[in-house]
Amino acid sequence: MTIQLKEELKTLDQKHFLHPTTSIEQQQIQGPAAIFTEGKGIYLKDLEGQSYIDGMSSLWNVNVGHGREEIAEVAKEQMATLAFSSCFASFSNEPAIRLATKIASLTPGDLNTVFFTSGGSESNDTAIKLARHYWLLKGQPERQKIISRTQSYHGVAMGATNATGIQAFRNFTNSPAPDFHYVYNQSVRDLREMIEALGPETVAAFISEPIQGAGGVNIPPEDYFKEVRNLCDEYGILFIADEVITGFGRTGKWFGMEHYGVVPDMMSFAKGVSSGYAQLGGVVISEKIHETYCQLSKGTLMHGYTYSGHALACQVGLKNIDILERELLIENAASMGEAMLAGFKALQEKYSFIGSVRTIGLLGAIELVKNRETGELFETAISPIFVQETMKRGLILRTVTYEQDTVVFAPPLILSKAELNEMLRILDETFEFVRKTIIAKE
Ligand SMILES: Cc1ncc(COP(=O)(O)O)c(C=O)c1O
């Protein structure tokens, strides 16, 4: 029965479902890598009843873990009462008002006013447009350029794609948008040179993830963002922090920027705000920007999604934040992150082909290298095989092979010590397998 259903779904999937960020070739040959049917805690179950640790919180987002009935209950109640009503033309609803207020209380500094979206890409498009609009209102219409970093990922809407530093996403089409520029990853000097070369009076904003996720969990040097903030202030450029992955506890603090003691002018968020229980994201803007809008904007704010301020999604967001607070999940992310790093370091001592290991909260990476001293990579990346093997052993992970050979980690923030140990045991077993079957033959 299960085999029959699986075959049927596989055929239908191949014919009718164009998957996001997927190798079409692989899907057409093999069908879906797994068809999930249930989630509970850190575990996912597939059609055949096989259980997996969701080592990536799916897409770095299921922060409170799967199968939360209390979220389902508030969602049911909200949907039955008021699933949706418009927020255009100043219409409003209580969940949106309450969630905006709650987020304003959590975000650092004077980041106090929220624009809602349905996800991270929309959030970054919104942040870019809000920054450019700010300069129009301020009478500096030439300030339209956006600077982002190489190895950054900001999503796949038009603005977000063009701000994304990982070139493969931009190469997907052949029509780049004007006014996007990419500065070498962690160099403040390069950023200054770029701003001066472009002309500071033409730059609207600099956008950066606090810790790059899809680019390989790249943790910047301690002073990087302080220097960036100073540079932006010197040239009057807006600083947008893309907290889509790092927001809502992932790094052991509410927001990634808090590690660096820096308050950006805008923060985009998504993922962890609802832990994937509803499609939700947004941008928080500073009081300075909000006041400018309030004072100078005369017509309509010509930007809004049908689902901006979606009542059901906002109610889900509120319950999700309630769980993060009540269960001390941010604190758990910090302490489990340290334990995860200790586990990675023990593996690093055991296997010579592990290069750098790093974590910040429950966001982590293990790099695979041919030569630890020189950082030389294997000719063919090992990490894709590695994650196939961990999957066979019940652990879902993800790789980054863009200029590196890295396995990345983002388990749910509810992770217990016993569950972490189980993850580490699977990693150890898989590293041993790779050592015997691949490394020994190199
Ligand atoms: C840092 C960052 N920004 C933006 C996005 C895009 O978010 P979404 O996929 O919800 O549009 C992602 C998605 O992974 C992300 O990691």
Coordinates of C-alpha atoms in Angstrom, one line a residue, residues 68-415:
R68 CA 3.2 22.3 18.3
E69 CA -0.4 21.8 19.1
E70 CA -0.8 25.1 21.0
I71 CA 0.1 26.9 17.8
A72 CA -2.4 24.8 15.9
E73 CA -5.1 25.7 18.4
V74 CA -4.6 29.5 18.2
A75 CA -4.4 29.2 14.4
K76 CA -7.7 27.3 14.3
E77 CA -9.4 29.9 16.6
Q78 CA -8.0 32.8 14.6
M79 CA -9.0 31.3 11.3
A80 CA -12.5 30.6 12.5
T81 CA -12.8 34.2 13.9
L82 CA -11.0 36.3 11.3
A83 CA -8.4 34.6 9.0
F84 CA -7.8 37.7 7.0
S85 CA -8.8 41.2 6.4
S86 CA -7.1 44.0 4.5
C87 CA -4.4 46.2 6.0
F88 CA -4.4 48.6 3.0
A89 CA -5.9 52.0 3.4
S90 CA -5.2 51.9 7.1
F91 CA -7.5 49.0 7.9
S92 CA -6.1 47.0 10.7
N93 CA -6.6 43.9 12.9
E94 CA -5.6 43.2 16.5
P95 CA -3.1 40.3 15.9
A96 CA -1.1 42.5 13.5
I97 CA -1.1 45.5 15.9
R98 CA -0.1 43.2 18.8
L99 CA 2.7 41.4 16.9
A100 CA 4.2 44.7 15.6
T101 CA 4.2 46.0 19.2
K102 CA 5.8 42.8 20.5
I103 CA 8.5 42.8 17.8
A104 CA 9.2 46.5 18.5
S105 CA 9.8 45.6 22.2
L106 CA 12.3 42.8 21.2
T107 CA 14.3 44.6 18.5
P108 CA 17.3 46.7 19.7
G109 CA 17.6 50.4 19.9
D110 CA 14.9 52.6 18.1
L111 CA 13.8 49.9 15.7
N112 CA 10.1 50.3 16.6
T113 CA 7.8 50.2 13.5
V114 CA 7.0 47.1 11.5
F115 CA 6.0 46.5 7.9
F116 CA 4.7 42.9 7.4
T117 CA 5.3 40.5 4.5
S118 CA 4.9 36.8 3.8
G119 CA 8.6 35.9 3.8
G120 CA 12.2 36.8 3.6
S121 CA 12.5 37.7 0.0
E122 CA 9.5 40.1 0.2
S123 CA 11.1 41.5 3.4
N124 CA 14.4 42.4 1.6
D125 CA 12.6 43.8 -1.5
T126 CA 10.6 45.9 1.0
A127 CA 13.7 47.1 2.9
I128 CA 15.4 48.1 -0.4
K129 CA 12.3 50.0 -1.6
L130 CA 11.8 51.7 1.8
A131 CA 15.4 52.8 1.8
R132 CA 15.2 54.2 -1.7
H133 CA 11.8 55.9 -1.0
Y134 CA 13.3 57.4 2.2
W135 CA 15.9 59.2 0.1
L136 CA 13.3 60.4 -2.4
L137 CA 11.4 62.0 0.5
K138 CA 14.6 63.5 1.8
G139 CA 15.2 65.2 -1.5
Q140 CA 18.1 63.1 -2.5
P141 CA 16.6 61.1 -5.4
E142 CA 20.1 60.1 -6.7
R143 CA 20.7 57.9 -3.6
Q144 CA 19.4 54.6 -5.2
K145 CA 22.4 52.2 -5.1
I146 CA 22.4 49.2 -2.9
I147 CA 25.7 47.6 -1.7
S148 CA 25.7 44.0 -0.5
R149 CA 28.4 41.4 0.2
T150 CA 29.8 38.6 -1.8
Q151 CA 28.6 35.2 -0.4
S152 CA 25.4 36.9 0.8
Y153 CA 21.9 35.5 0.3
H154 CA 18.9 37.7 0.5
G155 CA 16.2 35.7 -1.4
V156 CA 14.8 35.4 -4.8
A157 CA 12.4 38.3 -5.4
M158 CA 13.8 40.7 -8.0
G159 CA 15.4 43.1 -5.5
A160 CA 16.5 40.3 -3.2
T161 CA 18.0 38.3 -6.0
N162 CA 19.9 41.3 -7.2
A163 CA 21.2 42.0 -3.7
T164 CA 22.3 38.4 -3.3
G165 CA 26.1 38.1 -3.6
I166 CA 26.1 34.4 -4.5
Q167 CA 26.4 34.8 -8.2
A168 CA 24.7 31.6 -9.2
F169 CA 21.3 33.0 -8.1
R170 CA 21.8 36.0 -10.3
N171 CA 23.0 34.0 -13.2
F172 CA 19.7 32.1 -13.2
T173 CA 18.4 34.9 -15.5
N174 CA 20.4 37.1 -17.7
S175 CA 18.9 40.5 -16.9
P176 CA 20.6 42.0 -13.8
A177 CA 18.9 45.1 -12.3
P178 CA 20.9 48.3 -12.2
D179 CA 22.2 49.9 -9.0
F180 CA 23.3 46.8 -7.2
H181 CA 27.0 46.4 -6.2
Y182 CA 28.9 43.7 -4.3
V183 CA 31.7 44.3 -2.0
Y184 CA 34.3 41.7 -1.0
N185 CA 32.9 39.8 1.9
Q186 CA 34.5 41.1 5.2
S187 CA 36.6 44.0 4.1
V188 CA 35.7 47.4 5.5
R189 CA 38.5 48.9 3.5
D190 CA 36.9 47.6 0.3
L191 CA 33.5 48.9 1.4
R192 CA 35.0 52.4 1.9
E193 CA 36.7 52.3 -1.5
M194 CA 33.5 51.1 -3.2
I195 CA 31.4 53.9 -1.6
E196 CA 33.9 56.5 -2.6
A197 CA 34.2 55.1 -6.2
L198 CA 30.4 55.0 -6.6
G199 CA 30.0 58.4 -5.0
P200 CA 28.5 58.4 -1.4
E201 CA 25.7 60.7 -2.5
T202 CA 24.4 57.9 -4.9
V203 CA 24.3 55.1 -2.3
A204 CA 21.0 54.4 -0.6
A205 CA 21.8 51.4 1.7
F206 CA 24.2 48.7 2.6
I207 CA 22.6 45.3 3.3
S208 CA 24.1 42.4 5.2
E209 CA 23.2 39.3 7.1
P210 CA 24.8 39.4 10.6
I211 CA 26.0 35.9 10.0
Q212 CA 25.8 34.7 6.4
G213 CA 23.7 31.5 6.2
A214 CA 23.5 30.1 2.7
G215 CA 27.0 31.5 2.1
G216 CA 28.4 29.0 4.6
V217 CA 27.6 30.3 8.1
N218 CA 30.3 32.9 7.9
I219 CA 30.8 34.7 11.2
P220 CA 32.4 38.1 10.7
P221 CA 35.3 39.5 12.8
E222 CA 34.2 41.0 16.1
D223 CA 34.6 44.7 15.0
Y224 CA 33.3 44.3 11.4
F225 CA 29.8 45.6 12.0
K226 CA 30.9 48.5 14.3
E227 CA 33.2 49.7 11.6
V228 CA 30.5 49.2 8.9
R229 CA 28.0 51.2 11.1
N230 CA 30.6 54.0 11.5
L231 CA 31.2 54.1 7.7
C232 CA 27.5 54.2 7.0
D233 CA 27.1 57.1 9.4
E234 CA 30.1 58.9 8.0
Y235 CA 28.5 58.8 4.5
G236 CA 24.8 59.0 5.5
I237 CA 24.1 55.5 4.1
L238 CA 21.3 53.4 5.6
F239 CA 22.3 50.1 7.1
I240 CA 19.9 47.1 6.6
A241 CA 20.5 44.0 8.6
D242 CA 19.0 40.9 7.0
E243 CA 18.0 38.9 10.1
V244 CA 15.9 36.4 8.2
I245 CA 17.9 33.4 9.6
T246 CA 19.5 35.1 12.6
G247 CA 16.4 36.7 14.0
F248 CA 14.2 35.1 16.8
G249 CA 16.9 33.3 18.7
R250 CA 18.8 31.3 16.2
T251 CA 22.2 32.6 17.4
G252 CA 21.5 32.5 21.1
K253 CA 20.3 36.1 21.2
W254 CA 17.0 37.5 19.9
F255 CA 18.8 39.1 16.9
G256 CA 22.2 38.4 15.4
M257 CA 23.2 42.1 15.4
E258 CA 23.1 42.1 19.2
H259 CA 26.4 40.1 19.2
Y260 CA 28.0 43.1 17.7
G261 CA 26.4 45.8 19.7
V262 CA 25.2 47.6 16.5
V263 CA 21.7 49.0 15.8
P264 CA 20.9 49.0 12.1
D265 CA 18.4 51.4 10.5
M266 CA 16.2 48.5 9.3
M267 CA 16.0 44.9 10.1
S268 CA 14.3 42.4 7.8
F269 CA 13.0 39.2 9.4
A270 CA 11.0 36.1 8.5
K271 CA 11.5 32.3 9.2
G272 CA 11.9 32.2 13.0
V273 CA 9.2 34.8 13.6
S274 CA 6.6 32.1 13.0
S275 CA 8.8 29.0 13.0
G276 CA 7.2 28.1 9.6
Y277 CA 3.8 27.6 11.1
A278 CA 2.5 30.4 8.9
Q279 CA 4.1 32.4 6.0
L280 CA 5.3 35.5 7.7
G281 CA 8.1 38.1 7.5
G282 CA 8.6 41.8 7.8
V283 CA 10.9 44.8 8.1
V284 CA 11.4 46.8 11.3
I285 CA 12.4 50.4 10.7
S286 CA 14.0 52.9 13.0
E287 CA 12.2 55.9 14.6
K288 CA 14.4 58.2 12.4
I289 CA 13.0 56.6 9.2
H290 CA 9.5 56.4 10.5
E291 CA 9.5 60.0 11.6
T292 CA 10.7 61.0 8.1
Y293 CA 7.8 59.1 6.6
C294 CA 5.4 60.6 9.0
Q295 CA 6.6 64.1 8.3
L296 CA 7.3 64.0 4.6
S297 CA 5.0 61.4 3.0
K298 CA 1.9 63.1 1.6
G299 CA 0.4 60.5 -0.7
T300 CA -0.1 56.7 -0.3
L301 CA 2.8 54.4 0.6
M302 CA 2.8 52.7 -2.8
H303 CA 4.0 49.4 -1.4
G304 CA 2.0 46.6 0.1
Y305 CA 1.3 42.9 -0.2
T306 CA -2.2 41.5 0.0
Y307 CA -1.0 39.5 3.0
S308 CA 0.8 42.3 4.8
G309 CA -0.5 42.1 8.3
H310 CA -2.3 38.7 7.7
A311 CA -4.3 38.2 10.9
L312 CA -3.9 34.4 11.1
A313 CA -0.1 34.6 10.4
C314 CA 0.4 37.3 13.0
Q315 CA -1.5 35.4 15.6
V316 CA 0.7 32.4 14.9
G317 CA 3.8 34.7 15.2
L318 CA 2.6 35.9 18.6
K319 CA 2.2 32.3 19.9
N320 CA 5.5 31.3 18.5
I321 CA 7.3 34.2 20.3
D322 CA 5.4 33.3 23.5
I323 CA 6.9 29.8 23.2
L324 CA 10.4 31.1 22.6
E325 CA 10.1 33.2 25.7
R326 CA 8.3 30.8 28.0
E327 CA 10.6 27.8 27.3
L328 CA 13.8 30.0 27.4
L329 CA 14.7 28.7 23.9
I330 CA 17.1 31.6 23.2
E331 CA 19.1 30.6 26.3
N332 CA 18.9 27.0 25.2
A333 CA 20.2 27.9 21.8
A334 CA 23.2 29.7 23.4
S335 CA 24.1 26.8 25.7
M336 CA 23.4 24.0 23.2
G337 CA 25.4 26.0 20.7
E338 CA 28.4 25.8 22.9
A339 CA 27.9 22.1 23.5
M340 CA 27.6 21.6 19.7
L341 CA 30.9 23.5 19.2
A342 CA 32.6 21.2 21.7
G343 CA 31.3 18.2 19.8
F344 CA 32.5 19.6 16.5
K345 CA 35.9 20.2 18.0
A346 CA 36.1 16.6 19.2
L347 CA 35.3 15.5 15.7
Q348 CA 37.9 17.9 14.3
E349 CA 40.6 16.3 16.4
K350 CA 39.6 12.9 15.2
Y351 CA 39.4 13.5 11.5
S352 CA 42.2 15.3 9.7
F353 CA 39.9 16.2 6.7
I354 CA 37.8 18.5 8.9
G355 CA 39.0 22.1 8.5
S356 CA 37.4 25.0 10.3
V357 CA 34.4 24.4 12.7
R358 CA 32.2 27.2 14.0
T359 CA 29.0 27.8 15.8
I360 CA 27.1 30.8 17.0
G361 CA 24.1 29.6 19.0
L362 CA 22.5 26.8 17.1
L363 CA 23.9 27.9 13.7
G364 CA 27.0 26.0 12.8
A365 CA 29.3 24.8 10.1
I366 CA 32.0 22.1 9.5
E367 CA 34.3 22.6 6.6
L368 CA 35.9 19.7 4.8
V369 CA 39.4 20.1 3.4
K370 CA 42.0 18.1 1.7
N371 CA 44.7 19.9 3.6
R372 CA 44.0 21.6 6.9
E373 CA 47.2 23.7 6.9
T374 CA 46.7 25.2 3.4
G375 CA 42.9 25.0 3.3
E376 CA 43.1 23.2 -0.1
L377 CA 39.7 21.7 -1.0
F378 CA 39.1 18.2 -2.5
E379 CA 38.8 18.3 -6.3
T380 CA 35.2 17.0 -6.0
A381 CA 33.3 18.3 -3.0
I382 CA 32.7 15.7 -0.3
S383 CA 29.9 17.4 1.6
P384 CA 27.1 16.3 -0.8
I385 CA 28.0 12.7 -0.3
F386 CA 28.4 13.3 3.4
V387 CA 24.9 14.7 3.8
Q388 CA 23.4 11.8 1.7
E389 CA 25.1 9.5 4.2
T390 CA 23.8 11.3 7.3
M391 CA 20.3 11.2 5.8
K392 CA 20.6 7.4 5.5
R393 CA 21.5 7.4 9.2
G394 CA 18.5 9.6 10.1
L395 CA 20.0 13.1 10.1
I396 CA 19.0 15.8 7.6
L397 CA 21.7 18.4 6.9
R398 CA 22.7 20.8 4.1
T399 CA 25.8 21.7 2.2
V400 CA 27.4 24.8 0.8
T401 CA 29.7 24.1 -2.1
Y402 CA 30.0 27.7 -3.4
E403 CA 33.8 28.3 -3.2
Q404 CA 33.9 25.8 -0.2
D405 CA 33.0 22.3 0.9
T406 CA 30.9 22.9 4.0
V407 CA 28.2 21.1 6.0
V408 CA 25.9 23.5 7.8
F409 CA 23.7 23.1 10.8
A410 CA 20.6 24.8 12.3
P411 CA 18.7 22.4 14.5
P412 CA 15.5 23.5 16.3
L413 CA 16.2 25.6 19.4
I414 CA 14.5 23.0 21.6
L415 CA 17.4 20.7 21.0

